[in-house]
Coordinates of C-alpha atoms in Angstrom, one line a residue:
M1 CA -12.3 -37.8 26.5
A2 CA -12.4 -34.7 28.6
R3 CA -9.2 -34.2 30.7
N4 CA -9.2 -33.7 34.5
I5 CA -8.9 -30.1 35.5
T6 CA -6.6 -28.7 38.2
I7 CA -7.8 -26.0 40.5
G8 CA -5.6 -24.3 43.0
I9 CA -7.4 -23.2 46.2
I10 CA -5.7 -20.7 48.6
P11 CA -7.8 -20.1 51.7
P12 CA -6.7 -17.2 53.8
Y13 CA -6.9 -19.2 57.1
E14 CA -6.2 -22.8 58.1
A15 CA -9.8 -23.8 59.2
M16 CA -11.0 -23.2 55.6
A17 CA -8.2 -25.5 54.3
Q18 CA -9.5 -28.4 56.3
L19 CA -13.1 -27.7 55.1
I20 CA -11.9 -27.9 51.5
E21 CA -10.0 -31.1 52.1
D22 CA -13.3 -32.7 53.3
L23 CA -14.9 -31.6 50.0
K24 CA -12.4 -33.4 47.6
D25 CA -14.5 -36.5 47.2
A26 CA -17.4 -34.3 45.9
F27 CA -15.3 -33.4 42.8
P28 CA -13.8 -36.7 41.5
T29 CA -12.8 -35.1 38.1
V30 CA -11.1 -32.1 39.7
E31 CA -7.6 -32.1 41.1
L32 CA -7.6 -29.7 44.0
L33 CA -4.3 -28.1 45.1
I34 CA -4.8 -26.7 48.6
E35 CA -2.5 -24.4 50.5
A36 CA -3.5 -21.8 53.1
G37 CA -1.9 -18.4 52.8
N38 CA -3.0 -14.8 53.5
L39 CA -2.1 -11.8 51.3
E40 CA 1.6 -12.1 50.3
A41 CA 1.9 -15.7 51.4
G42 CA -1.2 -16.5 49.3
V43 CA 0.4 -14.8 46.2
L44 CA 3.6 -17.0 46.6
A45 CA 1.4 -20.1 46.8
A46 CA -0.5 -19.0 43.7
E47 CA 2.7 -18.5 41.7
R48 CA 3.9 -22.0 42.6
M49 CA 0.5 -23.5 41.6
E50 CA 0.7 -21.6 38.2
R51 CA 4.1 -23.2 37.6
E52 CA 2.7 -26.6 38.5
G53 CA 0.0 -26.4 35.9
A54 CA -3.1 -25.2 37.7
D55 CA -5.9 -24.1 35.3
L56 CA -7.4 -21.6 37.7
I57 CA -7.0 -20.2 41.3
I58 CA -9.6 -19.8 44.0
S59 CA -9.2 -17.6 47.0
R60 CA -11.0 -15.1 49.1
G61 CA -11.2 -11.3 49.8
G62 CA -8.0 -9.2 49.7
T63 CA -5.9 -12.3 49.0
A64 CA -7.9 -13.1 45.9
Q65 CA -7.4 -9.5 44.7
M66 CA -3.6 -9.6 45.2
I67 CA -3.3 -12.9 43.4
R68 CA -5.4 -11.6 40.5
N69 CA -2.9 -8.7 40.1
A70 CA 0.2 -11.0 40.3
I71 CA -0.5 -14.0 38.0
D72 CA -2.0 -14.6 34.5
L73 CA -4.4 -17.4 35.5
P74 CA -8.1 -16.6 36.1
V75 CA -9.0 -16.1 39.8
I76 CA -12.3 -16.9 41.3
E77 CA -13.3 -15.3 44.6
I78 CA -15.0 -17.2 47.4
R79 CA -17.9 -14.9 48.1
I80 CA -19.2 -14.3 51.6
S81 CA -22.8 -15.5 51.4
G82 CA -25.8 -14.5 53.4
Y83 CA -25.5 -17.8 55.2
D84 CA -21.9 -17.0 56.2
L85 CA -23.0 -13.6 57.6
L86 CA -26.0 -15.1 59.3
R87 CA -23.9 -17.6 61.1
A88 CA -21.3 -15.0 62.1
I89 CA -23.9 -12.4 63.4
T90 CA -25.7 -15.1 65.3
L91 CA -22.4 -16.2 67.0
M92 CA -22.0 -12.6 68.3
G93 CA -24.9 -13.2 70.6
A94 CA -27.4 -10.6 71.9
P95 CA -25.6 -9.8 75.2
R96 CA -22.6 -8.3 73.5
Q97 CA -24.3 -6.5 70.6
A98 CA -23.8 -3.0 72.1
N99 CA -20.0 -3.0 71.9
S100 CA -19.8 -5.1 68.6
A101 CA -19.4 -4.0 65.0
L102 CA -19.0 -5.7 61.6
A103 CA -16.3 -4.1 59.6
G104 CA -15.0 -5.0 56.1
F105 CA -14.9 -4.3 52.4
P106 CA -18.3 -3.9 50.5
S107 CA -18.3 -7.5 49.6
V108 CA -18.3 -8.4 53.3
T109 CA -20.7 -5.7 54.6
M110 CA -23.2 -5.7 51.8
G111 CA -26.5 -7.0 53.2
A112 CA -25.1 -7.3 56.7
G113 CA -27.3 -4.4 58.0
S114 CA -30.4 -6.0 56.6
I115 CA -29.6 -9.4 58.1
A116 CA -29.0 -7.8 61.5
G117 CA -32.3 -5.9 61.3
L118 CA -34.2 -9.1 60.4
L119 CA -32.7 -10.7 63.5
D120 CA -33.5 -7.7 65.6
M121 CA -29.9 -7.2 66.5
D122 CA -28.3 -3.7 66.9
I123 CA -24.9 -4.2 65.3
K124 CA -22.9 -1.3 63.9
V125 CA -21.7 -1.9 60.3
A126 CA -18.5 -0.1 59.0
T127 CA -17.6 -0.4 55.3
I128 CA -13.9 -0.1 54.3
Q129 CA -13.3 1.1 50.7
K130 CA -9.5 0.8 50.6
A131 CA -7.0 -1.3 52.5
E132 CA -5.3 1.8 53.7
E133 CA -8.5 2.8 55.6
I134 CA -8.6 -0.3 57.9
G135 CA -6.5 1.1 60.7
Q136 CA -8.3 4.4 60.7
V137 CA -11.8 2.9 60.7
L138 CA -11.0 0.5 63.5
E139 CA -9.5 3.2 65.6
E140 CA -12.6 5.3 65.2
L141 CA -14.7 2.2 66.2
K142 CA -12.6 1.7 69.3
K143 CA -13.1 5.4 70.3
E144 CA -16.8 4.8 70.1
G145 CA -16.5 2.0 72.6
I146 CA -16.5 -1.0 70.2
S147 CA -14.4 -3.8 71.6
R148 CA -15.4 -6.7 69.4
V149 CA -15.1 -6.7 65.6
L150 CA -16.5 -9.2 63.1
G151 CA -14.8 -9.3 59.7
D152 CA -12.4 -11.0 57.3
V153 CA -8.9 -12.1 58.0
V154 CA -7.2 -8.8 57.4
T155 CA -9.8 -6.8 59.5
V156 CA -9.6 -9.3 62.4
E157 CA -5.8 -9.3 62.5
A158 CA -5.8 -5.5 62.5
A159 CA -8.4 -5.3 65.2
E160 CA -6.4 -7.7 67.4
R161 CA -3.3 -5.5 67.0
L162 CA -5.4 -2.6 68.5
G163 CA -6.3 -4.7 71.5
M164 CA -9.8 -5.5 70.2
E165 CA -11.4 -8.9 70.0
G166 CA -11.7 -10.2 66.5
L167 CA -14.3 -12.7 65.2
L168 CA -13.6 -14.1 61.8
I169 CA -16.4 -14.5 59.2
Q170 CA -15.8 -18.0 58.0
S171 CA -16.9 -19.3 54.6
G172 CA -19.3 -22.2 54.8
R173 CA -19.3 -25.4 52.8
E174 CA -21.9 -24.1 50.3
S175 CA -19.8 -21.0 49.5
V176 CA -16.7 -23.1 48.8
M177 CA -18.7 -25.5 46.6
E178 CA -20.2 -22.7 44.7
A179 CA -16.8 -21.2 44.0
I180 CA -15.5 -24.6 42.7
E181 CA -18.6 -25.1 40.5
E182 CA -18.0 -21.5 39.1
A183 CA -14.4 -22.4 38.4
R184 CA -15.4 -25.6 36.6
R185 CA -17.9 -23.7 34.4
L186 CA -15.3 -21.0 33.6
I187 CA -12.6 -23.6 32.7
S188 CA -15.1 -25.4 30.4
T189 CA -16.0 -22.2 28.7
M190 CA -12.3 -21.3 28.3
E191 CA -11.5 -24.7 26.8
K192 CA -14.3 -24.4 24.3
S193 CA -13.1 -20.9 23.4
G194 CA -9.5 -22.1 23.2
R195 CA -10.5 -25.0 20.9
K196 CA -12.3 -22.6 18.6
Q197 CA -9.2 -20.3 18.6
R198 CA -7.0 -23.3 17.7
I199 CA -9.3 -24.3 14.9
L200 CA -9.4 -20.8 13.5
S201 CA -5.6 -20.4 13.8
T202 CA -5.1 -23.7 11.9
V203 CA -7.5 -22.6 9.2
L204 CA -5.8 -19.2 8.9
A205 CA -2.4 -20.8 8.8
R206 CA -3.4 -23.2 6.0
Q207 CA -5.1 -20.4 4.1
K208 CA -1.7 -18.5 4.4
I209 CA -3.3 -15.4 5.7
D210 CA -0.8 -12.9 7.2
F211 CA -2.3 -10.4 9.6
I212 CA -1.7 -8.3 12.7
T213 CA -4.4 -7.0 15.0
L214 CA -4.1 -3.8 17.1
G215 CA -6.2 -2.6 19.9
E216 CA -7.5 1.0 20.4
D217 CA -4.3 1.8 22.2
G218 CA -2.1 0.7 19.3
R219 CA -0.8 -2.4 21.0
T220 CA -0.6 -5.8 19.3
V221 CA -3.5 -8.1 20.2
E222 CA -2.8 -11.0 17.7
A223 CA -0.6 -11.7 14.8
Q224 CA 0.1 -14.5 12.3
W225 CA 2.9 -14.8 9.7
T226 CA 2.9 -17.6 7.2
L227 CA 4.4 -16.1 4.0
F228 CA 6.4 -13.4 5.7
D229 CA 9.2 -14.0 8.3
G230 CA 7.7 -11.3 10.5
Q231 CA 6.0 -8.0 10.4
P232 CA 7.0 -6.7 6.9
I233 CA 6.5 -3.0 7.6
S234 CA 7.7 -0.8 10.4
N235 CA 5.7 0.2 13.5
E236 CA 5.7 3.8 12.3
E237 CA 4.1 2.8 9.0
L238 CA 1.5 0.7 10.9
E239 CA 0.7 3.7 13.1
T240 CA 0.4 6.0 10.1
M241 CA -2.2 3.7 8.6
R242 CA -3.9 3.2 11.9
I243 CA -4.4 7.0 12.4
K244 CA -5.6 7.4 8.8
L245 CA -8.1 4.6 9.3
L246 CA -9.5 6.1 12.5
S247 CA -10.5 9.2 10.6
S248 CA -11.9 7.3 7.6
E249 CA -15.1 5.4 7.0
I250 CA -13.6 2.9 4.5
P251 CA -10.6 0.5 4.7
V252 CA -7.2 2.0 4.1
L253 CA -5.1 0.3 1.4
S254 CA -1.4 0.5 0.5
T255 CA 1.3 -1.2 -1.4
A256 CA 4.8 -1.7 -0.1
H257 CA 8.2 -3.3 -0.8
N258 CA 10.3 -4.8 2.0
G259 CA 13.4 -5.2 -0.2
K260 CA 12.5 -8.7 -1.2
V261 CA 8.9 -8.7 -2.4
R262 CA 6.1 -6.3 -3.2
F263 CA 2.9 -6.7 -1.2
T264 CA -0.4 -5.1 -0.4
V265 CA -1.6 -3.9 3.0
R266 CA -5.3 -3.6 3.9
A267 CA -6.3 -2.0 7.2
E268 CA -9.9 -2.4 8.4
R269 CA -11.6 -1.3 11.6
I270 CA -13.9 -3.8 13.3
A271 CA -16.1 -3.0 16.3
D272 CA -15.7 -5.5 19.1
R273 CA -17.7 -5.7 22.3
D274 CA -14.5 -4.7 24.2
G275 CA -13.8 -1.8 21.8
T276 CA -12.5 -1.2 18.3
L277 CA -9.9 -3.6 16.8
I278 CA -7.8 -2.7 13.7
Y279 CA -6.8 -5.5 11.4
F280 CA -3.9 -5.3 8.9
F281 CA -3.9 -8.0 6.2
F282 CA -0.8 -8.5 4.2
E283 CA -0.8 -10.2 0.7
R284 CA 2.3 -10.9 -1.4
L285 CA 2.3 -10.0 -5.1
D286 CA 3.8 -12.3 -7.6
A287 CA 6.9 -10.7 -9.2
Q288 CA 5.3 -10.7 -12.7
E289 CA 1.9 -9.5 -11.4
A290 CA 3.7 -6.7 -9.5
E291 CA 5.0 -5.5 -12.8
A292 CA 1.8 -6.1 -14.7
L293 CA -0.6 -4.4 -12.3
Q294 CA -0.9 -0.9 -11.0
L295 CA -2.8 -0.8 -7.7
E296 CA -4.5 2.4 -6.5
Q297 CA -6.8 3.2 -3.7
I298 CA -9.3 5.8 -4.9
N299 CA -10.7 7.5 -1.8
H300 CA -12.8 10.3 -3.3
L301 CA -15.2 10.3 -6.3
P302 CA -13.2 11.4 -9.3
L303 CA -14.5 14.5 -11.1
L304 CA -16.1 13.5 -14.4
A305 CA -17.1 16.1 -16.9
A306 CA -20.7 15.4 -17.9
D307 CA -22.3 18.5 -19.2
S308 CA -22.9 17.1 -22.7
A309 CA -26.0 15.1 -23.5
A310 CA -23.9 12.1 -24.6
M311 CA -22.2 11.9 -21.2
K312 CA -25.4 12.4 -19.2
N313 CA -27.0 9.5 -21.0
L314 CA -23.9 7.4 -20.5
L315 CA -23.9 8.0 -16.7
L316 CA -27.6 7.3 -16.5
A317 CA -26.8 3.8 -17.7
A318 CA -23.4 3.4 -15.9
E319 CA -24.7 4.4 -12.5
A320 CA -27.5 1.8 -12.5
P321 CA -27.2 -0.9 -9.8
A322 CA -26.6 -3.6 -12.5
C323 CA -23.3 -2.0 -13.3
A324 CA -22.0 -2.3 -9.8
S325 CA -20.7 -5.9 -10.2
S326 CA -21.3 -7.0 -13.8
L327 CA -18.6 -7.4 -16.4
L328 CA -18.5 -4.0 -18.2
L329 CA -17.2 -3.4 -21.7
L330 CA -16.4 0.3 -22.3
V331 CA -16.4 0.6 -26.1
G332 CA -15.0 3.6 -27.9
K333 CA -11.9 5.2 -29.3
D334 CA -11.2 7.6 -26.4
G335 CA -9.0 5.5 -24.1
L336 CA -8.5 8.1 -21.4
A337 CA -12.2 8.8 -21.2
K338 CA -12.9 5.1 -20.6
Q339 CA -10.2 4.9 -17.9
E340 CA -11.7 8.0 -16.2
L341 CA -15.2 6.5 -16.3
A342 CA -13.9 3.2 -14.8
R343 CA -12.3 5.0 -11.9
Y344 CA -15.4 7.0 -11.4
L345 CA -17.6 3.9 -11.3
H346 CA -15.3 2.1 -8.9
V347 CA -16.0 4.7 -6.2
F348 CA -19.6 5.5 -7.2
H349 CA -20.6 1.9 -6.7
G350 CA -19.0 1.8 -3.2
K351 CA -15.9 -0.3 -3.9
T352 CA -13.4 -0.1 -1.0
G353 CA -10.6 -2.3 -2.4
F354 CA -7.9 -1.5 -4.8
F355 CA -8.5 -0.3 -8.3
A356 CA -6.1 -2.4 -10.4
E357 CA -5.1 -1.6 -13.9
A358 CA -3.4 -3.7 -16.6
S359 CA -2.7 -3.3 -20.3
A360 CA -3.1 -5.8 -23.1
Q361 CA 0.6 -6.4 -23.2
N362 CA 0.5 -7.8 -19.6
L363 CA -2.5 -10.2 -19.9
Q364 CA -0.3 -13.3 -19.7
D365 CA 1.3 -12.2 -16.5
I366 CA -2.0 -11.9 -14.6
E367 CA -2.9 -14.9 -12.5
I368 CA -6.3 -14.0 -11.1
S369 CA -6.4 -16.9 -8.6
S370 CA -3.4 -15.4 -6.8
L371 CA -4.5 -11.8 -6.9
P372 CA -4.9 -10.1 -3.5
D373 CA -8.5 -10.2 -2.1
S374 CA -8.1 -6.5 -1.5
I375 CA -8.7 -5.8 -5.2
S376 CA -12.3 -4.8 -6.0
T377 CA -12.0 -3.7 -9.6
L378 CA -9.7 -4.9 -12.4
F379 CA -9.5 -2.5 -15.4
I380 CA -7.9 -3.9 -18.6
E381 CA -7.2 -1.5 -21.5
L382 CA -7.1 -3.0 -25.0
T383 CA -5.9 -0.6 -27.6
A384 CA -6.8 -3.0 -30.4
I385 CA -9.0 -6.0 -31.1
P386 CA -7.2 -8.8 -29.3
D387 CA -5.7 -11.8 -31.2
E388 CA -6.7 -15.4 -30.5
K389 CA -4.1 -15.8 -27.7
K390 CA -5.1 -12.7 -25.8
T391 CA -8.8 -13.6 -26.3
A392 CA -8.2 -16.9 -24.5
Y393 CA -6.5 -15.0 -21.7
L394 CA -9.4 -12.6 -21.4
T395 CA -11.9 -15.5 -21.2
V396 CA -10.0 -17.1 -18.3
I397 CA -9.5 -13.8 -16.5
A398 CA -13.2 -12.9 -16.8
Q399 CA -14.3 -16.3 -15.3
L400 CA -11.8 -16.2 -12.4
A401 CA -12.5 -12.5 -11.7
A402 CA -16.2 -13.3 -11.3
A403 CA -15.3 -16.2 -8.9
K404 CA -13.2 -13.9 -6.8
N405 CA -15.9 -11.2 -6.7
I406 CA -13.6 -8.8 -8.6
Q407 CA -15.4 -6.6 -11.1
L408 CA -13.8 -6.7 -14.5
I409 CA -14.0 -3.6 -16.6
I410 CA -12.5 -3.9 -20.1
S411 CA -11.7 -1.0 -22.4
I412 CA -11.9 -1.9 -26.0
P413 CA -12.0 0.1 -29.3
A414 CA -14.8 -2.0 -30.7
L415 CA -16.6 -5.3 -30.0
T416 CA -16.8 -7.8 -32.9
T417 CA -19.3 -10.6 -33.0
E418 CA -16.5 -13.1 -33.1
L419 CA -14.8 -11.7 -30.0
A420 CA -18.1 -11.7 -28.1
E421 CA -18.8 -15.3 -29.0
H422 CA -15.3 -16.6 -28.1
T423 CA -15.1 -14.8 -24.7
G424 CA -18.7 -14.8 -23.5
F425 CA -18.7 -11.0 -23.6
E426 CA -22.2 -11.1 -25.1
Q427 CA -23.4 -11.4 -21.5
A428 CA -21.5 -8.2 -20.5
I429 CA -23.0 -4.7 -20.1
L430 CA -21.9 -2.7 -23.1
L431 CA -21.3 1.1 -22.5
S432 CA -20.4 3.2 -25.5
V433 CA -18.1 6.0 -24.5
P434 CA -18.3 9.1 -26.7
T435 CA -15.3 10.9 -28.1
L436 CA -14.8 14.7 -27.8
V437 CA -16.6 15.2 -31.1
N438 CA -19.8 14.4 -29.2
R439 CA -18.6 16.0 -25.9
Q440 CA -17.7 19.5 -26.8
A441 CA -19.8 20.8 -23.9
D442 CA -17.5 18.9 -21.6
I443 CA -14.2 20.3 -22.9
P444 CA -14.1 23.4 -20.6
A445 CA -14.7 21.2 -17.5
L446 CA -12.1 18.7 -18.7
V447 CA -9.5 21.5 -19.2
Q448 CA -10.1 22.8 -15.7
T449 CA -10.0 19.4 -14.2
Y450 CA -6.6 18.6 -15.9
L451 CA -5.3 22.0 -15.0
E452 CA -6.1 21.5 -11.3
G453 CA -4.6 18.0 -11.4
F454 CA -1.3 19.2 -12.7
H455 CA -1.3 22.1 -10.2
Q456 CA -1.5 19.5 -7.4
T457 CA 0.8 16.8 -8.8
L458 CA 3.4 18.8 -10.7
G459 CA 3.2 22.2 -8.9
T460 CA 2.4 24.1 -12.1
Q461 CA 1.4 27.7 -11.7
P462 CA -1.8 28.3 -13.8
V463 CA -5.2 27.5 -12.3
K464 CA -7.4 29.0 -15.0
V465 CA -7.7 29.6 -18.7
E466 CA -8.9 32.9 -20.3
N467 CA -12.2 32.6 -22.1
A468 CA -10.7 33.5 -25.5
A469 CA -8.0 30.9 -25.0
L470 CA -10.5 28.3 -23.9
E471 CA -12.5 28.8 -27.1
T472 CA -9.4 28.3 -29.1
I473 CA -8.6 25.1 -27.2
V474 CA -12.2 23.8 -27.7
H475 CA -11.9 24.4 -31.4
S476 CA -8.5 22.8 -31.7
V477 CA -9.2 19.6 -29.8
K478 CA -12.9 18.9 -30.7
D479 CA -12.0 16.2 -33.3
S480 CA -9.4 14.6 -31.1
N481 CA -9.5 12.6 -27.8
S482 CA -9.1 13.1 -24.0
A483 CA -5.5 12.0 -24.0
S484 CA -4.6 14.6 -26.6
L485 CA -6.4 17.3 -24.7
K486 CA -4.8 16.3 -21.4
A487 CA -1.3 16.3 -23.0
Y488 CA -1.9 19.7 -24.5
V489 CA -3.1 21.2 -21.2
K490 CA 0.0 19.7 -19.5
N491 CA 2.3 21.4 -22.0
L492 CA 0.5 24.7 -21.5
A493 CA 0.6 24.4 -17.8
L494 CA 4.4 23.7 -17.8
I495 CA 5.0 26.7 -20.1
E496 CA 2.8 29.2 -18.4
K497 CA 4.4 30.9 -15.4
T498 CA 1.4 33.0 -14.3
Y499 CA -1.9 31.9 -12.8
V500 CA -3.9 32.3 -16.0
I501 CA -3.3 30.8 -19.4
G502 CA -3.9 33.3 -22.2
S503 CA -3.8 33.3 -26.0
P504 CA -0.1 34.2 -26.1
T505 CA 0.8 30.9 -24.4
L506 CA -1.3 29.0 -26.9
Q507 CA 0.9 30.4 -29.7
K508 CA 4.0 29.0 -28.1
T509 CA 3.0 25.4 -28.4
A510 CA 0.9 23.8 -31.1
F511 CA -1.8 21.2 -30.4
M512 CA -0.5 17.8 -31.5
P513 CA -3.2 15.0 -31.4
I514 CA -2.4 11.6 -30.2
G515 CA -3.5 9.2 -32.8
D516 CA -5.1 5.8 -32.4
S517 CA -1.7 4.1 -32.8
A518 CA 0.2 3.9 -29.6
H519 CA 3.6 4.5 -31.3
G520 CA 4.7 7.2 -33.6
M521 CA 7.8 9.0 -34.8
I522 CA 9.7 11.8 -33.0
S523 CA 10.8 14.7 -35.2
I524 CA 14.1 16.3 -34.1
D525 CA 15.1 19.8 -35.3
D526 CA 18.8 20.3 -36.1
N527 CA 18.9 23.3 -33.8
E528 CA 17.4 21.6 -30.7
T529 CA 19.6 21.2 -27.6
L530 CA 20.1 17.9 -25.8
K531 CA 17.8 19.1 -23.0
E532 CA 15.1 20.0 -25.6
I533 CA 15.4 16.6 -27.3
E534 CA 15.2 14.9 -23.9
Q535 CA 12.0 16.8 -23.0
K536 CA 10.5 16.0 -26.4
I537 CA 11.2 12.2 -25.8
I538 CA 9.7 12.4 -22.3
N539 CA 6.6 14.1 -23.6
H540 CA 6.3 11.6 -26.4
V541 CA 6.5 8.6 -24.1
L542 CA 4.0 10.3 -21.7
K543 CA 1.5 10.7 -24.5
E544 CA 2.0 7.1 -25.6
E545 CA 1.3 6.0 -22.0
K546 CA -1.7 8.2 -21.7
L547 CA 0.1 10.5 -19.2
N548 CA 0.6 7.6 -16.8
Q549 CA 3.9 8.7 -15.1
T550 CA 4.6 5.2 -13.6
K551 CA 4.5 3.5 -17.0
A552 CA 6.4 6.3 -18.6
A553 CA 9.2 6.2 -16.0
H554 CA 9.4 2.5 -16.4
R555 CA 9.8 2.8 -20.2
L556 CA 12.4 5.6 -19.8
G557 CA 14.4 3.6 -17.3
I558 CA 14.1 6.2 -14.5
N559 CA 12.1 6.4 -11.3
R560 CA 9.0 8.7 -10.9
A561 CA 10.9 11.2 -8.8
T562 CA 13.5 11.7 -11.5
L563 CA 10.7 12.0 -14.1
W564 CA 9.0 14.6 -12.0
R565 CA 12.2 16.7 -11.7
K566 CA 12.8 16.6 -15.4
L567 CA 9.2 17.7 -16.1
K568 CA 9.6 20.6 -13.7
S569 CA 12.8 21.7 -15.3

């Protein structure tokens, strides 16, 4: 059952208060609180009514404007209608038109001249734009011989203080009734909107969605915290993401840790009819998943060497629309090449969420149903044909990933008939990724890409390889894989202290291919120092982890900053 509504009405003069009292019976479902008060007195009355539970306030003219600026409730203004002006102008009478004027704000004077013309009455109309102008306008009218002023309460009182006769424009019954009807319509709309808001808030709370919304000015518009005690990142971090988002065409993603849990942050810009709103969505990561997954936002299309015929044919298939959302199996022995292809396809096909990566060892720690919605692509690297247990995990992960609209890309050395049948992978799109043996035309571009990458991330000096040295590298690595090539280029970049790698530098470090097995032996020379042995161990672990510094640092028991310093030294 609809509740009765309460409307506070504050007329600026007593005569209107009596008129409103007489209208109460016309609105049986509305409780009318009536108290006369002009300007400051009206504001005080409105503040009392707000405390007493009024849903809305009705007033007139300058009093309505002052109330609107003083309280949080909506304020409806009783407009001066054509009937009100017609009555007031008629009351002035023809004999006294010559020394009479109508003065007031635009809401009062609008249309007054036309009405006077229709009545064939010569009445001067003076429009006041600001309250500060009232005295000046009236004094000028008085100098012109005007002795009688028709206007609202403020204008009439000011005219009387100047010794002029004031005639008040009174609001009629129909103007008051129209204001009350408008108030009822507004309250009804507000209640419907409020109900929708409460429903949405309840749904969001039950879905355990944590978010904060900022306006264009950076101020908080709305926020909800269900899994967090409050805003889990600082205002400075929010502002940094907001500024980054305003200069970007895609959502901005980040991962953070508040000392208790690891979580993801996704910032999106949404156009609203009142301007642009920025939403920040926060999702907690399970402790095991936080260890099992690496999350990355890839903003720019990664460089992918594709000068060879084998890679051109591969991209022709991989860039097809069908590969944008289907389960992809990247088959081949070159693990790093498959990872590079997966990252390329993530951006090429317009994914704006996280690129998540997991290894075969962590399959049991991935709970797809609890993964953040901000993940668009999940890349799983299998270095060997999975056993029965891991095959079962893969089957569940593939099904749930599809349900959550997460594209699953699996890197695998080979696909057996048995594995395809047990996992349902026979429905997947199979992409065969060539090794360097069939990509020799791509090696120069790969060398340059890796060199530029190390220059940016490690601050290494060289930015180019001499042609003769490049030919030697191509010959040395052509029977190997991308991970071996990248590790070799990294060693060369760390050794070379000039901008160009030449043949002498190649003679200082031999090419050592990384085999198919993930683990190998480290040979230690009796003459090597502790620092040299440490460097050899670090390089070995980096090779095993396909140059992934996060994984390598975790295995070595140090953080990435320490690893970076050791590599630089």
